mmCIF file with all atom_site columns, C-alpha atoms in Angstrom:
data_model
loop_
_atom_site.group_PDB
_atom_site.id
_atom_site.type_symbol
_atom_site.label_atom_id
_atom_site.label_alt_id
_atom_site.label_comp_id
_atom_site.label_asym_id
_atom_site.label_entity_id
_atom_site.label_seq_id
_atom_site.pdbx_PDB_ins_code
_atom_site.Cartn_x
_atom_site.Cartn_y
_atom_site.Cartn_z
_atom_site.occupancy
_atom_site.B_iso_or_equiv
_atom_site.pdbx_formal_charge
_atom_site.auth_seq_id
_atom_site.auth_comp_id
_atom_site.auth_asym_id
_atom_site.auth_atom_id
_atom_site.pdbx_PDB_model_num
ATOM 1   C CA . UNK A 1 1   ? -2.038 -27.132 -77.971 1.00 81.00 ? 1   UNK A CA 1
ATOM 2   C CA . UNK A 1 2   ? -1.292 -30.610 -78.366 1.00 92.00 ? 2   UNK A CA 1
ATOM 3   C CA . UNK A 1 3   ? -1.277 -32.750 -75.862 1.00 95.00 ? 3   UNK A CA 1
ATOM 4   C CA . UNK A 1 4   ? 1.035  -36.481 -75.840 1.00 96.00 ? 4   UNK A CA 1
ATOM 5   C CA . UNK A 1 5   ? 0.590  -39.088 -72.937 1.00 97.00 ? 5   UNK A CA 1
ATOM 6   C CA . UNK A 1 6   ? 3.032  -42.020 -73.483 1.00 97.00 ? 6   UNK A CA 1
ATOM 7   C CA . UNK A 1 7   ? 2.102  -45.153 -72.022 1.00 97.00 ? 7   UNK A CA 1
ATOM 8   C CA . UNK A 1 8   ? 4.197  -49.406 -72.142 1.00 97.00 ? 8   UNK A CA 1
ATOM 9   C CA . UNK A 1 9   ? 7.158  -48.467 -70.169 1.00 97.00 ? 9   UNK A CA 1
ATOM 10  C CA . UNK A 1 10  ? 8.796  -50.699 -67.624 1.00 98.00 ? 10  UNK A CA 1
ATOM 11  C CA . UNK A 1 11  ? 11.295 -53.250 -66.883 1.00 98.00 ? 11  UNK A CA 1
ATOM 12  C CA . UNK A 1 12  ? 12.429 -56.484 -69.594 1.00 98.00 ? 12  UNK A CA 1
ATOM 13  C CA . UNK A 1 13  ? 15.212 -58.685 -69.719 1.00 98.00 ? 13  UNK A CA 1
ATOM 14  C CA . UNK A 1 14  ? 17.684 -58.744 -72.686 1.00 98.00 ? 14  UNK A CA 1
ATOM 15  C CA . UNK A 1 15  ? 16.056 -60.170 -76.249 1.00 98.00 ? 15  UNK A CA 1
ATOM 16  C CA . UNK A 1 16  ? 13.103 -59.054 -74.665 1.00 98.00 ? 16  UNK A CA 1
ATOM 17  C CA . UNK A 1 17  ? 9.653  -57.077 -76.158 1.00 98.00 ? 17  UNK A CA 1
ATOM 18  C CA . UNK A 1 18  ? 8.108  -54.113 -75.135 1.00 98.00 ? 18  UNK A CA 1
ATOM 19  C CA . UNK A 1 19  ? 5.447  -51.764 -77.067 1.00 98.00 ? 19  UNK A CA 1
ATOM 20  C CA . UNK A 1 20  ? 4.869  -48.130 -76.229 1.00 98.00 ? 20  UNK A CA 1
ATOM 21  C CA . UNK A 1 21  ? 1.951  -46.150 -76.825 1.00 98.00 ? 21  UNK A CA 1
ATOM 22  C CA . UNK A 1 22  ? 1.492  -42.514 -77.601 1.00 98.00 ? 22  UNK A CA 1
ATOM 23  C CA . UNK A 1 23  ? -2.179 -40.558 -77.086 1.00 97.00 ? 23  UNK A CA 1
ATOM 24  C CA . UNK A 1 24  ? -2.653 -37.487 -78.984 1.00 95.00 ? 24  UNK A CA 1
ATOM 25  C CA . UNK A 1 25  ? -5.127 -35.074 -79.274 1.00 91.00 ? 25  UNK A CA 1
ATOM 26  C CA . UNK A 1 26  ? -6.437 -33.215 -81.924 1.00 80.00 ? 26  UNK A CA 1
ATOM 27  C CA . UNK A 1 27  ? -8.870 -33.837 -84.647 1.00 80.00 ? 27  UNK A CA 1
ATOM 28  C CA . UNK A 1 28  ? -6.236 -33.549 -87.351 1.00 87.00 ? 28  UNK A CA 1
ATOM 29  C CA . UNK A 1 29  ? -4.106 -36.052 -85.913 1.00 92.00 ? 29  UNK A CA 1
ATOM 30  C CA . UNK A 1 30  ? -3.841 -37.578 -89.139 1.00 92.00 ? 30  UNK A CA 1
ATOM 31  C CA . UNK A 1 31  ? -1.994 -34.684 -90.930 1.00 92.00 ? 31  UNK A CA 1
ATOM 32  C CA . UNK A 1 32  ? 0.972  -34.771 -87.751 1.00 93.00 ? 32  UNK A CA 1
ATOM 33  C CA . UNK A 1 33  ? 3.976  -36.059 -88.039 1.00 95.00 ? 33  UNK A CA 1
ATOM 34  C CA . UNK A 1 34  ? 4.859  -38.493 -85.211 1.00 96.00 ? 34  UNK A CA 1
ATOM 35  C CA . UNK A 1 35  ? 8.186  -39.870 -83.722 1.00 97.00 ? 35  UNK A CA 1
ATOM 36  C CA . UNK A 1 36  ? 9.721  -41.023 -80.376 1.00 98.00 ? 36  UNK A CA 1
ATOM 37  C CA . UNK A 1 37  ? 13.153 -39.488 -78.451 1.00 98.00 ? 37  UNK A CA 1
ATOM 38  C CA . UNK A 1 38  ? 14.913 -41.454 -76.314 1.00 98.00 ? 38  UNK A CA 1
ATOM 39  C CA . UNK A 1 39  ? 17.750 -39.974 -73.589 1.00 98.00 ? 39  UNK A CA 1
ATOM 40  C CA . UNK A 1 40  ? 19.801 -41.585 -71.578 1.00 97.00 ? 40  UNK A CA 1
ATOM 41  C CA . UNK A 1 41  ? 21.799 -41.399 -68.208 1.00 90.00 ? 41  UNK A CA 1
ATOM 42  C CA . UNK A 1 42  ? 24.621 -38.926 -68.843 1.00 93.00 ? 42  UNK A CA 1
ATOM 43  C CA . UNK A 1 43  ? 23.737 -38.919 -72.816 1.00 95.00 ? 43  UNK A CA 1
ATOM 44  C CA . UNK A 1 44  ? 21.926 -36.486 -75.638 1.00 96.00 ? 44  UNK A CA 1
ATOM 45  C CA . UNK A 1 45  ? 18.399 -36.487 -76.355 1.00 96.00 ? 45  UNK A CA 1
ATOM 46  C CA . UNK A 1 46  ? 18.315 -38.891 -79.774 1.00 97.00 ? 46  UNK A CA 1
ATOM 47  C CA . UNK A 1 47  ? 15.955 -39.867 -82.093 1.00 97.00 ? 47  UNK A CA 1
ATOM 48  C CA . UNK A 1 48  ? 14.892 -43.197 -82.223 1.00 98.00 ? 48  UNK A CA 1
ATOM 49  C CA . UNK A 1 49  ? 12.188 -43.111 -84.865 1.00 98.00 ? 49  UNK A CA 1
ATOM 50  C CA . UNK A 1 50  ? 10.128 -41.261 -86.742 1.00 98.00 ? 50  UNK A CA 1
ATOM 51  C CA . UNK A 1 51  ? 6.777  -41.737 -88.883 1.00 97.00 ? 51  UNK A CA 1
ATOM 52  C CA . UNK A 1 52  ? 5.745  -38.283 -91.796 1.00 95.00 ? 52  UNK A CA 1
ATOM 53  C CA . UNK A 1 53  ? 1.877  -38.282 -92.260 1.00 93.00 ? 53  UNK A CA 1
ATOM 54  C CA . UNK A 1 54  ? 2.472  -39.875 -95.580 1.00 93.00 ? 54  UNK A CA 1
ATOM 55  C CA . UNK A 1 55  ? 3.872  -43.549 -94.053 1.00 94.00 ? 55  UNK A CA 1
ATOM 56  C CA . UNK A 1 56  ? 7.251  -42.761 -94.155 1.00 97.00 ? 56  UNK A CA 1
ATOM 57  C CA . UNK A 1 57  ? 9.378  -44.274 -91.349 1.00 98.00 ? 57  UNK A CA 1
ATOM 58  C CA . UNK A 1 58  ? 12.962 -43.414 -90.509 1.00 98.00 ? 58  UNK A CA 1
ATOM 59  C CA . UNK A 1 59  ? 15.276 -45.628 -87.887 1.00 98.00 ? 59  UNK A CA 1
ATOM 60  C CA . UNK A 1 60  ? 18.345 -44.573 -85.773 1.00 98.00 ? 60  UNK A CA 1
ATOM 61  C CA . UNK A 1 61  ? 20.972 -47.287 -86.911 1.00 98.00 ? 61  UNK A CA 1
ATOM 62  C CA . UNK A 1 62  ? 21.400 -48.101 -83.393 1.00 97.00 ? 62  UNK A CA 1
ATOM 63  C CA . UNK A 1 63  ? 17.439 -49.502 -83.787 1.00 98.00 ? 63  UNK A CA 1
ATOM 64  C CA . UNK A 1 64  ? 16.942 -50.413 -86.991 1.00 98.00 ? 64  UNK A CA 1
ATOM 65  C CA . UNK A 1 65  ? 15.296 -54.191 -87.795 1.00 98.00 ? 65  UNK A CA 1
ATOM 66  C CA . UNK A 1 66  ? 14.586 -53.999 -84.026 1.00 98.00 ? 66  UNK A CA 1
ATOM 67  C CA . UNK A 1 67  ? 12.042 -51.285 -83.726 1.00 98.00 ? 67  UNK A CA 1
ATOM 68  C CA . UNK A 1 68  ? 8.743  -50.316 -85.561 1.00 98.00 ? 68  UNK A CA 1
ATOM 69  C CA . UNK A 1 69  ? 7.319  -46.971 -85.805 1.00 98.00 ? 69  UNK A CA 1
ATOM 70  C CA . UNK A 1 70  ? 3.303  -47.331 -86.553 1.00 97.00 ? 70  UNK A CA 1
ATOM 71  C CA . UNK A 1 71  ? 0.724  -45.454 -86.083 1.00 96.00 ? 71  UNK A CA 1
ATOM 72  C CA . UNK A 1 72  ? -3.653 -45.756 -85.732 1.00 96.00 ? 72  UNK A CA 1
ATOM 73  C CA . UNK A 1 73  ? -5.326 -42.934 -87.103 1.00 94.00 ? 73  UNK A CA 1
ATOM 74  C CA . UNK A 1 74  ? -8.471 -43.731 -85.664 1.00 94.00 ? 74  UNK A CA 1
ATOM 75  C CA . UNK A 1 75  ? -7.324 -44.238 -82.174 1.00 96.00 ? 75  UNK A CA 1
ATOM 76  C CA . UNK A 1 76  ? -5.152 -40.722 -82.239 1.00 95.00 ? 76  UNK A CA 1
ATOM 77  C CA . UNK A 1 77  ? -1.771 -43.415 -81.247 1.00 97.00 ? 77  UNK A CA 1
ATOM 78  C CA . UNK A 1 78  ? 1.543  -43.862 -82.229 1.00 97.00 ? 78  UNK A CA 1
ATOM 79  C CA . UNK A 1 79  ? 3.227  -47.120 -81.382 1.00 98.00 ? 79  UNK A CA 1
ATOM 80  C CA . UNK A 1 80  ? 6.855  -48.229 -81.224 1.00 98.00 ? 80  UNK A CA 1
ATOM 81  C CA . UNK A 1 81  ? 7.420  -51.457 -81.113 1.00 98.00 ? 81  UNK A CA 1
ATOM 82  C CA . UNK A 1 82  ? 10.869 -52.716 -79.359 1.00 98.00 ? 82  UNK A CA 1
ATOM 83  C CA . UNK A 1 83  ? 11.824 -56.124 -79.942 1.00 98.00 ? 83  UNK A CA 1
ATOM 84  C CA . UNK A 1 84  ? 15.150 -57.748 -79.220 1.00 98.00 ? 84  UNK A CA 1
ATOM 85  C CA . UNK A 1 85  ? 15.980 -55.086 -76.199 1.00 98.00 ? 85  UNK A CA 1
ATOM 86  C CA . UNK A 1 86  ? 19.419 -54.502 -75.479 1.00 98.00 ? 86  UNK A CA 1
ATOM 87  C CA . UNK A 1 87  ? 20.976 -53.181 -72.315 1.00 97.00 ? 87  UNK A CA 1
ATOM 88  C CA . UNK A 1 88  ? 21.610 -49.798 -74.211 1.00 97.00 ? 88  UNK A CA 1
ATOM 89  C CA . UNK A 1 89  ? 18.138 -49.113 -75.311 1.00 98.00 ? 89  UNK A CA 1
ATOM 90  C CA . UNK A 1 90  ? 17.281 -48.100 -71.478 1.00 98.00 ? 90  UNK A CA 1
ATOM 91  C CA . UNK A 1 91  ? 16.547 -44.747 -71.567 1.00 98.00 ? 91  UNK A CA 1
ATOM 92  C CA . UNK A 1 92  ? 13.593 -42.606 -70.797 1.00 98.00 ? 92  UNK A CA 1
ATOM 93  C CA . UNK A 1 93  ? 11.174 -42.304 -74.555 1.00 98.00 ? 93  UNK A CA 1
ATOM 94  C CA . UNK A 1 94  ? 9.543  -39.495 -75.689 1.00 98.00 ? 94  UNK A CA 1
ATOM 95  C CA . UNK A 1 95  ? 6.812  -39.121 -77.972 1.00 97.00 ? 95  UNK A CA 1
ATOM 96  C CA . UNK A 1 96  ? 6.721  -36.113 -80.019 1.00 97.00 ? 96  UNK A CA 1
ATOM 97  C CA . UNK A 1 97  ? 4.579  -34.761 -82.859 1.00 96.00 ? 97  UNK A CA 1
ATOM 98  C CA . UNK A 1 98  ? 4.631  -31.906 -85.185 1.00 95.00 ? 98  UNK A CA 1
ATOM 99  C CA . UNK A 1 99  ? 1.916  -30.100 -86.000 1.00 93.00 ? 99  UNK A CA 1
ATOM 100 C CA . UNK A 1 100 ? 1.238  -27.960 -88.686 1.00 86.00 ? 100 UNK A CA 1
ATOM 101 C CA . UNK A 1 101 ? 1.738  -27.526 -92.220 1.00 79.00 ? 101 UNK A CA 1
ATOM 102 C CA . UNK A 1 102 ? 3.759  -24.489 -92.721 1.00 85.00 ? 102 UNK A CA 1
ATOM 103 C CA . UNK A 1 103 ? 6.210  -23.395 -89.798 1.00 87.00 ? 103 UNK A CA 1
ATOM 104 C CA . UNK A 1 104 ? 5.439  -26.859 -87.979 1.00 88.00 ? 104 UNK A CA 1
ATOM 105 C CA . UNK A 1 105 ? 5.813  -26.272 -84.187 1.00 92.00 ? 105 UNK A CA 1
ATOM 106 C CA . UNK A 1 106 ? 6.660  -29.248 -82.079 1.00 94.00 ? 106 UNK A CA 1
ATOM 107 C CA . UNK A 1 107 ? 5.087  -30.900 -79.059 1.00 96.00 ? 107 UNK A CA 1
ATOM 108 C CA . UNK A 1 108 ? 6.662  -33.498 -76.369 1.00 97.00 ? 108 UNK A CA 1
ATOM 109 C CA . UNK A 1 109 ? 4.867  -35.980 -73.760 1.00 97.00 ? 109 UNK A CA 1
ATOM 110 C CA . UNK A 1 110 ? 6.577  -36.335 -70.171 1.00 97.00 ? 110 UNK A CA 1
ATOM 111 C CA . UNK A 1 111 ? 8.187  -39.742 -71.309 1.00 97.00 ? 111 UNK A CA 1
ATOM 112 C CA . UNK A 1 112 ? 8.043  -42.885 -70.267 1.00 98.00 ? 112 UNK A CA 1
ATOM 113 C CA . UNK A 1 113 ? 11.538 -45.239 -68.679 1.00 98.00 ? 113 UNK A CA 1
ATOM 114 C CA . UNK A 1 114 ? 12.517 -48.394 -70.404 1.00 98.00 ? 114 UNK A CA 1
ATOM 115 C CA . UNK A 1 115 ? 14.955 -50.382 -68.111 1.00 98.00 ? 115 UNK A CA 1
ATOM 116 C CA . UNK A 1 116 ? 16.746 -53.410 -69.686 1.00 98.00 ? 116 UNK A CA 1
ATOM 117 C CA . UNK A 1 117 ? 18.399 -55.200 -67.424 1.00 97.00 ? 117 UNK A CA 1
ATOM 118 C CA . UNK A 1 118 ? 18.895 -59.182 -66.189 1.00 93.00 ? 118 UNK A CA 1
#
C-alpha cells in the first residue's frame, strides 16, 4: 500500500504564496501518477492538478497560471505550488497518486487546510 503525508498548509492573506508537499512511498514512485484534490465547505471534492509519470500537467481553470504541479523523483514528493491565493482556493488539499500500470488503483493522504483570508 501506498502511503501519502501532505505537508505546507496554513493560513495566507490574499495574493499570497503557499507550497505544499506530498511524501510517498514506494520504490517505483517514479512510474505513479501524482495529483492534488481540493474540497471545500459545503462543496465537491475537485481536482486541482494533476502530473502523468511522463511530465504531463493538467490545471482546473479555476487554477490555472496560478498553480504548479511538480514533482522530485529522488525525494519520493510532489509539490503544488499556489501563488496569487484567492479567498476561494481555501479548502482542505489532498494528495493522491495512482499506482500501477494496468487497472491503476488509487491512494489519498489525510489532507492538509489552506485558509485564505485577510
Amino acid at each position: 500500500q501506498v502511503q501519502l503525508v501532505e505537508s505546507g498548509g496554513g493560513l495566507v492573506q490574499p495574493g499570497g504564496s503557499l507550497r505544499l508537499s506530498c511524501a510517498a512511498s514506494g520504490s517505483i514512485f517514479s512510474t505513479y501518477a501524482m495529483g492534488w484534490h481540493r474540497q471545500a465547505p459545503g462543496k465537491q471534492r475537485e481536482l486541482v492538478a494533476h502530473l502523468t509519470s511522463g511530465g504531463l500537467a493538467k490545471y482546473a481553470d479555476s487554477v490555472k497560471g496560478r498553480f504548479t504541479i511538480s514533482r522530485d523523483n529522488a525525494k519520493n514528493t510532489v509539490y503544488l505550488q499556489m501563488n496569487n491565493l484567492k479567498p476561494d482556493d481555501t479548502a482542505v488539499y489532498y494528495c493522491n497518486a495512482e499506482v500501477g500500470e494496468w487497472d491503476p488503483m488509487d491512494y489519498w493522504g489525510k489532507g492538509t487546510l489552506v485558509t485564505v483570508s485577510s
